[in-house]
Tab-separated table of C-alpha atoms in Angstrom:
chain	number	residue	atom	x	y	z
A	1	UNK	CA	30.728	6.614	2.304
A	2	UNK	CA	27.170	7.818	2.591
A	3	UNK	CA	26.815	11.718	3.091
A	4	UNK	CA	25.554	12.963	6.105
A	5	UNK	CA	21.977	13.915	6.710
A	6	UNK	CA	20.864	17.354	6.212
A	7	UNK	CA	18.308	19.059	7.533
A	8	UNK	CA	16.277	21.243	5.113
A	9	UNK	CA	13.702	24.003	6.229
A	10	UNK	CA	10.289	24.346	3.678
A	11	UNK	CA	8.285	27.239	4.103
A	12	UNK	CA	4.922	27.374	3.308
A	13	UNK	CA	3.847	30.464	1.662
A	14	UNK	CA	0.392	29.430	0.541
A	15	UNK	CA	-0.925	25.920	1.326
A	16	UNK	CA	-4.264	25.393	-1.239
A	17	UNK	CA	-7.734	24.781	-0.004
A	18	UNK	CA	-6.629	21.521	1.830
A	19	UNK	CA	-2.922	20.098	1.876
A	20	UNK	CA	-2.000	17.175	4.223
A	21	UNK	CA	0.706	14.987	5.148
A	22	UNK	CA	0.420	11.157	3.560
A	23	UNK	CA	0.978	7.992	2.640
A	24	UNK	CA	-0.399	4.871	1.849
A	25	UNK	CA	-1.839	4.359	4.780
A	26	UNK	CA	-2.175	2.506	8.101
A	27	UNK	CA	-1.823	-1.493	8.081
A	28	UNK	CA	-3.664	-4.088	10.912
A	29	UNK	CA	-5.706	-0.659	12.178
A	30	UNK	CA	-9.142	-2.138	10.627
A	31	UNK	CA	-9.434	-4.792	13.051
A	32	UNK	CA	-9.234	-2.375	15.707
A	33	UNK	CA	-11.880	-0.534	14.031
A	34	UNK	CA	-9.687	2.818	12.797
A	35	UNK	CA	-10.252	2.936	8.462
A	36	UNK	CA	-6.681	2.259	6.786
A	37	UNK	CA	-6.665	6.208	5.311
A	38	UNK	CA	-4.243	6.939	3.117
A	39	UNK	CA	-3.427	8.836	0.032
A	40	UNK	CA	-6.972	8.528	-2.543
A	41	UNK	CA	-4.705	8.320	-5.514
A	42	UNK	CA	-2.250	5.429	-4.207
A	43	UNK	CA	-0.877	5.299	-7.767
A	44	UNK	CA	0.253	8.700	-7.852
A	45	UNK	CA	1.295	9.018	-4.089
A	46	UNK	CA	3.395	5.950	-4.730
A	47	UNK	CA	4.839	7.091	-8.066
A	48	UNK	CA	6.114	10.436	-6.390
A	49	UNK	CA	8.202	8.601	-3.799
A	50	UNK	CA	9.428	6.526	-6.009
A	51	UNK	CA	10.542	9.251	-8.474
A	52	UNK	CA	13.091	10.901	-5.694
A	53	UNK	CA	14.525	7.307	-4.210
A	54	UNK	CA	11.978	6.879	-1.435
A	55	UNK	CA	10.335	3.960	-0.696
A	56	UNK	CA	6.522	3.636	-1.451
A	57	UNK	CA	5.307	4.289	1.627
A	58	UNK	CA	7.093	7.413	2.749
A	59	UNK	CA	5.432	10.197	4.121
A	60	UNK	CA	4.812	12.783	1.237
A	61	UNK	CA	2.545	15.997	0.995
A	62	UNK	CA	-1.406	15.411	-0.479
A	63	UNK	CA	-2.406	18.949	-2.024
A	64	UNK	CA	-5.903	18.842	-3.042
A	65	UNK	CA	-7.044	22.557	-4.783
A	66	UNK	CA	-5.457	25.747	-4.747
A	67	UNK	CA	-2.071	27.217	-4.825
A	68	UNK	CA	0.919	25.354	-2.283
A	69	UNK	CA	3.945	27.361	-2.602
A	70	UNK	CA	6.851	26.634	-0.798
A	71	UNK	CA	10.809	27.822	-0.687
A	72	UNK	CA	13.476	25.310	0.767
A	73	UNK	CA	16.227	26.477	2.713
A	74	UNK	CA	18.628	23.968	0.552
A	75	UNK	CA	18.896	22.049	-2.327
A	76	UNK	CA	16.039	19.147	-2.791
A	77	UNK	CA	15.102	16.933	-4.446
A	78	UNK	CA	11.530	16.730	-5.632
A	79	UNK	CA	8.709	15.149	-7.805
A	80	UNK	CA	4.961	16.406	-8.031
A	81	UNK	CA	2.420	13.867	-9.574
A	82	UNK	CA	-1.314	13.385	-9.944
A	83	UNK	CA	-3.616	15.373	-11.394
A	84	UNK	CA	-2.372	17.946	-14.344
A	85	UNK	CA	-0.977	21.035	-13.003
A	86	UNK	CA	1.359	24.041	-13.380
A	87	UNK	CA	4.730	23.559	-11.667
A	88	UNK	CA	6.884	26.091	-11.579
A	89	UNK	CA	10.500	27.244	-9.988
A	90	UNK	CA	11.427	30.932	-9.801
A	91	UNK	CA	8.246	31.658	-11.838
A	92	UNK	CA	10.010	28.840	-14.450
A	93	UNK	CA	7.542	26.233	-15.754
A	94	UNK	CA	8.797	22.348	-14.646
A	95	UNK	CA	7.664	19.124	-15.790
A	96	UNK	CA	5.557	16.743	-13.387
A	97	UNK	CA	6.061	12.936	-12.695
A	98	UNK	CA	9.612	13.913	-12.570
A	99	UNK	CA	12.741	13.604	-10.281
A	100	UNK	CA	13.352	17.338	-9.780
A	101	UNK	CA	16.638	19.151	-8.779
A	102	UNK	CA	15.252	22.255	-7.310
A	103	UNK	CA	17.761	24.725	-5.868
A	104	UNK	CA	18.199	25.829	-2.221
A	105	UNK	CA	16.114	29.604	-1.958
A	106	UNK	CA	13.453	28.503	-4.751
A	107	UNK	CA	10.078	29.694	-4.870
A	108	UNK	CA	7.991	26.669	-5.898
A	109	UNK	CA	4.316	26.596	-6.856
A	110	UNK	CA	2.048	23.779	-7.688
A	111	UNK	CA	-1.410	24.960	-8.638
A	112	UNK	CA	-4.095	25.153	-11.446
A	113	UNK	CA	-4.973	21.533	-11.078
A	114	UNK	CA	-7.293	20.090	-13.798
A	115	UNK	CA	-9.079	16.891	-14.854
A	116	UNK	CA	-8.497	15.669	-11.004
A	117	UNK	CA	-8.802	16.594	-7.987
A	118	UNK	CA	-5.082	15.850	-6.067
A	119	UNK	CA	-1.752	16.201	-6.111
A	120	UNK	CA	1.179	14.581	-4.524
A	121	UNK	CA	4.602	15.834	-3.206
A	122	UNK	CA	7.820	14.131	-2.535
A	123	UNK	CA	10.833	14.544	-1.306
A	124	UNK	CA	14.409	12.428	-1.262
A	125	UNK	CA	14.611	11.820	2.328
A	126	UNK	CA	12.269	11.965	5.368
A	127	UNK	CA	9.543	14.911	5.990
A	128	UNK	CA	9.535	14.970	10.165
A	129	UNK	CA	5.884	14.512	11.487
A	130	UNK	CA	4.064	12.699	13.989
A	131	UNK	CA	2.320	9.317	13.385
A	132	UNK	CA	-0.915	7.632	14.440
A	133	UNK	CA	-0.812	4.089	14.103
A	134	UNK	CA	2.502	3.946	12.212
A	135	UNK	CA	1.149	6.202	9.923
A	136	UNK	CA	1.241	10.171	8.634
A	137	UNK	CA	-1.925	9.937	7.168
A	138	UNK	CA	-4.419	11.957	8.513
A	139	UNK	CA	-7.396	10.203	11.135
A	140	UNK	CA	-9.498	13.625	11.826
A	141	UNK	CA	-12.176	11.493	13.878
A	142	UNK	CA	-8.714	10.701	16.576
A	143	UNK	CA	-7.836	13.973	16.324
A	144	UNK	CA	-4.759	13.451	13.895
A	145	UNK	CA	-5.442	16.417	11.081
A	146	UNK	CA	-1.901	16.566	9.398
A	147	UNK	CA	-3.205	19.957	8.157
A	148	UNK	CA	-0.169	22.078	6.396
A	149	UNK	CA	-0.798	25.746	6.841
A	150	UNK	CA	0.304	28.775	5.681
A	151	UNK	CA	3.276	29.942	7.668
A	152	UNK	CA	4.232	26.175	8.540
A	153	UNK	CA	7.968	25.464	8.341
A	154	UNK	CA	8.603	21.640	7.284
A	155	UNK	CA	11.347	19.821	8.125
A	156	UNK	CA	13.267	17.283	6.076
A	157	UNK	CA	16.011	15.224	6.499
A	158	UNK	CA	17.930	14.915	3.546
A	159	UNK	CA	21.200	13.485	2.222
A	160	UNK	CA	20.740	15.094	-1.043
A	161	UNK	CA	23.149	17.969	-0.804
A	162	UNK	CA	22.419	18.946	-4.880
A	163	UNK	CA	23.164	17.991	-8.574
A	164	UNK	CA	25.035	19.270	-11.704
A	165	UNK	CA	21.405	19.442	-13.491
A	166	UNK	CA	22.049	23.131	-15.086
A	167	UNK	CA	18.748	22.915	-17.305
A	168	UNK	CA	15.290	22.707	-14.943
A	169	UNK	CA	13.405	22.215	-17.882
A	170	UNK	CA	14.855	19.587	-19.343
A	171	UNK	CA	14.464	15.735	-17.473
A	172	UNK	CA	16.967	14.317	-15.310
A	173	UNK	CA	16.743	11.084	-16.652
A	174	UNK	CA	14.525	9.227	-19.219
A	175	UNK	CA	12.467	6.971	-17.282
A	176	UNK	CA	9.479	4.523	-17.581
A	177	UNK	CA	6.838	6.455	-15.546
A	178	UNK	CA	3.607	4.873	-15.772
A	179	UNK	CA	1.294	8.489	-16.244
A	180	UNK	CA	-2.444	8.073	-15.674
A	181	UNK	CA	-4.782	9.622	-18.009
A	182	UNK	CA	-6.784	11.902	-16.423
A	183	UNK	CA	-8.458	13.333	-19.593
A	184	UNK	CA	-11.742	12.674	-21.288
A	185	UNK	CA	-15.401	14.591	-20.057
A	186	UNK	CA	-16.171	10.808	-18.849
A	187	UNK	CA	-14.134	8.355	-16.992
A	188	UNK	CA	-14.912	4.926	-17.343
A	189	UNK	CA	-14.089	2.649	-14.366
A	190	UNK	CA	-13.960	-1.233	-14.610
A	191	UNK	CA	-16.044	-3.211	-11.900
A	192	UNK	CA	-16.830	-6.960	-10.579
A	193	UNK	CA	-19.562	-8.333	-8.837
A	194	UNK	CA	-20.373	-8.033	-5.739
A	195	UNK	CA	-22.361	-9.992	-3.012
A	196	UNK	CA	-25.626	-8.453	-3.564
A	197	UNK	CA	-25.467	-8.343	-7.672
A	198	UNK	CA	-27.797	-11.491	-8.097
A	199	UNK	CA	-29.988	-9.932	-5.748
A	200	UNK	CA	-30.613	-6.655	-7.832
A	201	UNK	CA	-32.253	-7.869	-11.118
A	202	UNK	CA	-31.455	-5.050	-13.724
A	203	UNK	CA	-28.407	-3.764	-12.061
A	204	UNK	CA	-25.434	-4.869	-14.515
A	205	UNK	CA	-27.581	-3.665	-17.245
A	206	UNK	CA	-28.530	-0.503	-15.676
A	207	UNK	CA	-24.842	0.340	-14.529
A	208	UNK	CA	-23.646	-0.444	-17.466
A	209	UNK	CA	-25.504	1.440	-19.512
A	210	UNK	CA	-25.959	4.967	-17.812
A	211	UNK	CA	-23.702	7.895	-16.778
A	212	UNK	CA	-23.358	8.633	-13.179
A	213	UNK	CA	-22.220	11.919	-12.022
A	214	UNK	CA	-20.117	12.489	-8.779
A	215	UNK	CA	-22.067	15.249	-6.407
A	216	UNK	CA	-20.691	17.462	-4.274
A	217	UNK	CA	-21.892	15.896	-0.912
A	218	UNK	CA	-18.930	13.158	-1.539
A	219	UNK	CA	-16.029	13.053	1.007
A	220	UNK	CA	-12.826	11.013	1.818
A	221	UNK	CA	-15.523	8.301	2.955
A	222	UNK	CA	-16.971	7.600	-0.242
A	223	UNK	CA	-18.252	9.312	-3.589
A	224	UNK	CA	-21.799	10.041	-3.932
A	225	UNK	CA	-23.106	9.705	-7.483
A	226	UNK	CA	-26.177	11.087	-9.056
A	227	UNK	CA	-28.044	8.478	-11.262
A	228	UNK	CA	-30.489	5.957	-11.352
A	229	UNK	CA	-30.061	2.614	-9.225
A	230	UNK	CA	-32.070	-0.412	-7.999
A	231	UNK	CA	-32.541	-1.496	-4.929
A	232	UNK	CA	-32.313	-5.618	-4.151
A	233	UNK	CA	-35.727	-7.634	-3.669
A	234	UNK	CA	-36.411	-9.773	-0.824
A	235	UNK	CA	-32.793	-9.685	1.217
A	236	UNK	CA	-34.078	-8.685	4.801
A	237	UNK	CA	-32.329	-7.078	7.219
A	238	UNK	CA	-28.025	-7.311	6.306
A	239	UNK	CA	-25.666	-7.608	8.878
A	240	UNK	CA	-23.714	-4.215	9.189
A	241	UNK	CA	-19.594	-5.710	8.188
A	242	UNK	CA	-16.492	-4.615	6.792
A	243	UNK	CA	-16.104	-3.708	3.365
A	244	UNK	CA	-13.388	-3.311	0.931
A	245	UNK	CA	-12.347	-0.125	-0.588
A	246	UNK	CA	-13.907	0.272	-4.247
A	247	UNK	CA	-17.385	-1.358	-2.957
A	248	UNK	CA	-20.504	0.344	-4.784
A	249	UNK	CA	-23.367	0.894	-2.248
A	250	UNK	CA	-26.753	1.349	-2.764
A	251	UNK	CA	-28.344	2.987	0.927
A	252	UNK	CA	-31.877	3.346	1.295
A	253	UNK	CA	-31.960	6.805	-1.029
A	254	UNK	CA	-31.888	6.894	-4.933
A	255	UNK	CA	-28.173	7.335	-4.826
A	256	UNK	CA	-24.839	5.023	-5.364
A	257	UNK	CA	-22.240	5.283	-3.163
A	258	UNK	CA	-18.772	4.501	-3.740
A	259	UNK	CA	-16.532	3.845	-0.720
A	260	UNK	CA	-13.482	5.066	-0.232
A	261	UNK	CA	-10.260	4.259	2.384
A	262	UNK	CA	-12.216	6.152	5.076
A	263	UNK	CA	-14.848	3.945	5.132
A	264	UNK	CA	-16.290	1.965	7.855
A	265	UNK	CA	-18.704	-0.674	7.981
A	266	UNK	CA	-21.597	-0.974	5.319
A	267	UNK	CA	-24.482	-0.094	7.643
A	268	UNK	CA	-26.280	-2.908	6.341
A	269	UNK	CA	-26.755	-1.616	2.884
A	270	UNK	CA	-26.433	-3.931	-0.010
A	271	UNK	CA	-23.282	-3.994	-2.293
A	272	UNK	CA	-23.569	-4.207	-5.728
A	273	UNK	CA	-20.262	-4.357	-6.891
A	274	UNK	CA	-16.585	-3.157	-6.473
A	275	UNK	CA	-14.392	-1.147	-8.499
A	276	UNK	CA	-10.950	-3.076	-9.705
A	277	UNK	CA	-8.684	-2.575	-7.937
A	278	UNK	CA	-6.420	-0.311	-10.802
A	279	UNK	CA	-9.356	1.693	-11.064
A	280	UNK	CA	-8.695	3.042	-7.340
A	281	UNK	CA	-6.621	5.489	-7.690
A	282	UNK	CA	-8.546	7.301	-10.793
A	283	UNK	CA	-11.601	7.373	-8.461
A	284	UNK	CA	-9.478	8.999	-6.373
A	285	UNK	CA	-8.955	11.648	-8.219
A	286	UNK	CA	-12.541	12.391	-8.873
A	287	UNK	CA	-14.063	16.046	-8.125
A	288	UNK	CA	-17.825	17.133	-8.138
A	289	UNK	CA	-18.919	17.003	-11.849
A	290	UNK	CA	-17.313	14.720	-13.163
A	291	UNK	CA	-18.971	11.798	-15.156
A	292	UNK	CA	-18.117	8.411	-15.373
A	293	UNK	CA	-19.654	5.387	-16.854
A	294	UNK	CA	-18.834	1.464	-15.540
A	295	UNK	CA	-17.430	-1.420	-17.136
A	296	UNK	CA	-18.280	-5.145	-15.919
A	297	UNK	CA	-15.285	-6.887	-15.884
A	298	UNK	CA	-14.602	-10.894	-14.787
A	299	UNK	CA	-12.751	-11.393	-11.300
A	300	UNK	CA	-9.890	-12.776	-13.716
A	301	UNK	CA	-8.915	-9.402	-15.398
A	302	UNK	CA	-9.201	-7.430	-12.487
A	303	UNK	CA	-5.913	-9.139	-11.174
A	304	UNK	CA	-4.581	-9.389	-14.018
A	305	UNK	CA	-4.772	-5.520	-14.640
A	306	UNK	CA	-3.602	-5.148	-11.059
A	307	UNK	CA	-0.497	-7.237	-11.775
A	308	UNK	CA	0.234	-4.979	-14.521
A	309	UNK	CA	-0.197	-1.869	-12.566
A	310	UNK	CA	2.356	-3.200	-9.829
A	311	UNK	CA	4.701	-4.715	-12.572
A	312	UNK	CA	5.124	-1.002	-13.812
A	313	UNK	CA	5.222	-0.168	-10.705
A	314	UNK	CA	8.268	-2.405	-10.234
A	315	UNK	CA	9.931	-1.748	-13.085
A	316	UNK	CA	10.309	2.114	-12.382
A	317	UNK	CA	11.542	1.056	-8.911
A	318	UNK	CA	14.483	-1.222	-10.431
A	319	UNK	CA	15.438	1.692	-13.088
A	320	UNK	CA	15.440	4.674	-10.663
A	321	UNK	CA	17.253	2.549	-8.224
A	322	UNK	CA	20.006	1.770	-10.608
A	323	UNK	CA	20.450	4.942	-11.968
A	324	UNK	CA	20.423	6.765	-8.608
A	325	UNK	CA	23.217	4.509	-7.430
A	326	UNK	CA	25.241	4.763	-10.350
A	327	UNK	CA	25.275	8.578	-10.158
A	328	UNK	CA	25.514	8.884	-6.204
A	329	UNK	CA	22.356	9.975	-5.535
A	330	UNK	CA	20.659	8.939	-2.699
A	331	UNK	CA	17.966	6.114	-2.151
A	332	UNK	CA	16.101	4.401	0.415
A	333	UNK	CA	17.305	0.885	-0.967
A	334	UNK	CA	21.246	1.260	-0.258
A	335	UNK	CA	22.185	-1.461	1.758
A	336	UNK	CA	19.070	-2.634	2.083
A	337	UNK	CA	17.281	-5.412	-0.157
A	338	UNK	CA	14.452	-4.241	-2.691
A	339	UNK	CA	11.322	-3.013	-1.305
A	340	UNK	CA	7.851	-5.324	-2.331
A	341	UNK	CA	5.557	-2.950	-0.778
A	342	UNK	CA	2.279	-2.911	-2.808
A	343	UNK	CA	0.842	-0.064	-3.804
């Protein structure tokens, strides 16, 4: 028999520059003209909830700068992944992209983030908060922050009630976690074409060949990168449309814009290209400063590089799954059939 749910109390003692609840986002709300949102690294976000049972989509915590330190009024179960950071419990340094047993009275601190910009997270269970669109991630043009603050108790429901894990340092299992690497002064990100390549003479070439460098004016809409571009010949006037997330935009000023799940519509500016799709998640881990270079890739290995992204994916998802059942720990799958959910 399944144990009941509990009902665990986090307080947040400090809650870094900007932490938000999250998830992968909203589905169908484009057509009614509200941007999908969602975590920026969908790899990472996706990869914590997985690590403590959850399903993909679950609502975990987004931590981007600063300190977030938190105590929980019972035993959890936890996971912090993204960008490289300190974790620690009781002062007591823990490992990241790992299923956690953290015990109830903790102090827990995630902080000193480096090479990226964001953290993620998770929890086994259910973190209570309201939704907007079927969704925890934060809309702060509808009014829908999700800001965590300091003082703010959390509240999740649980049916982790602890585990014989003695040694926090040491892993609770030995699992196939697909880590990102964050390191390197320059990133490089794989792209395809997009509709207006042909009409931009020079611009494979040019992208290809120089380092752009992401300024500080960028926001959850899109990046902003300083570097040199090149604006199309002879297109007229473009028809203002939707645009998928990744597309490289080139707007009237000597700037490239990448857009991100907050954008809109392209204000009828040209689109040179797109990032891959597996390169998502690294751009959304970029801060100001950092450099990255491009890659020109055919249509062809982009989904084939996606494929292997969600067969990892997949194949942490059937080994946590198996192992939490086998040792009576709790997960979102029991009695229910696998979950497909894309990343």
């Amino acid at each position: 028999m399944a144990p009941a749910e509990l009902t665990v109390n986090l307080t947040v003692r400090e809650a870094g520059w900007l932490s938000t609840f999250q998830d992968l986002g909203r589905e169908q709300s484009e057509v009614l003209g509200v941007p999908c949102g969602g975590a920026a690294d969908q790899h990472s976000a996706a990869v914590a909830n997985i690590l403590v049972g959850n399903r993909r989509t679950a609502t975990c915590i987004e931590i981007m700068g600063g300190r977030f330190t938190f105590t929980p009024s019972a035993p959890v179960l936890m996971a912090v992944t993204g960008a490289p950071a300190d974790v620690t419990v009781n002062g007591l340094p823990v490992a990241m992209w790992e299923p956690l047993c953290v015990p109830g009275g903790s102090l827990i601190t995630i902080g000193n983030a480096r090479e990226g910009m964001r953290n993620y997270l998770a929890f086994s269970g259910t973190l209570a908060t309201d939704r907007f669109m079927g969704s925890a991630a934060p809309e702060a043009r509808m009014g829908f922050p999700q800001q965590i603050t300091v003082g703010k108790n959390l509240e999740l429901g649980t049916r982790y009630a602890g585990f014989e894990h003695p040694y926090l340092s040491q892993p609770l299992f030995r699992l196939p976690v697909p880590v990102p690497d964050f390191g390197g002064t320059t990133w490089c990100i794989d792209i395809v074409e997009g509709p207006e390549t042909d009409a931009t003479p020079g611009i494979r070439e040019l992208l290809s060949s120089r380092a752009y460098t992401v300024t500080a004016k960028s926001n959850h809409v899109g990046l902003r990168l300083d570097g040199p571009v090149i604006h199309p010949e002879g297109l007229g006037e473009i028809v203002s449309h939707g645009v998928p997330i990744g597309a490289f935009e080139i707007p009237h000023g000597d700037e490239l814009i990448i857009l991100g799940r907050y954008r809109t519509l392209t204000a009828g500016y040209p689109i040179v290209a797109f990032a891959a799709k597996a390169a998502l998640p690294l751009l959304g881990q970029a801060r100001p400063g950092q450099k990255m270079t491009f890659r020109w890739i055919s249509h062809a290995d982009a989904v084939e590089r996606r494929r292997e992204e969600q067969r990892q994916l997949q194949v942490l998802e059937d080994r946590v799954r198996s192992l939490f059942l086998a040792v009576n720990l709790p997960h979102a799958s029991a009695g229910h059939p696998p979950e497909q959910t894309a990343a």
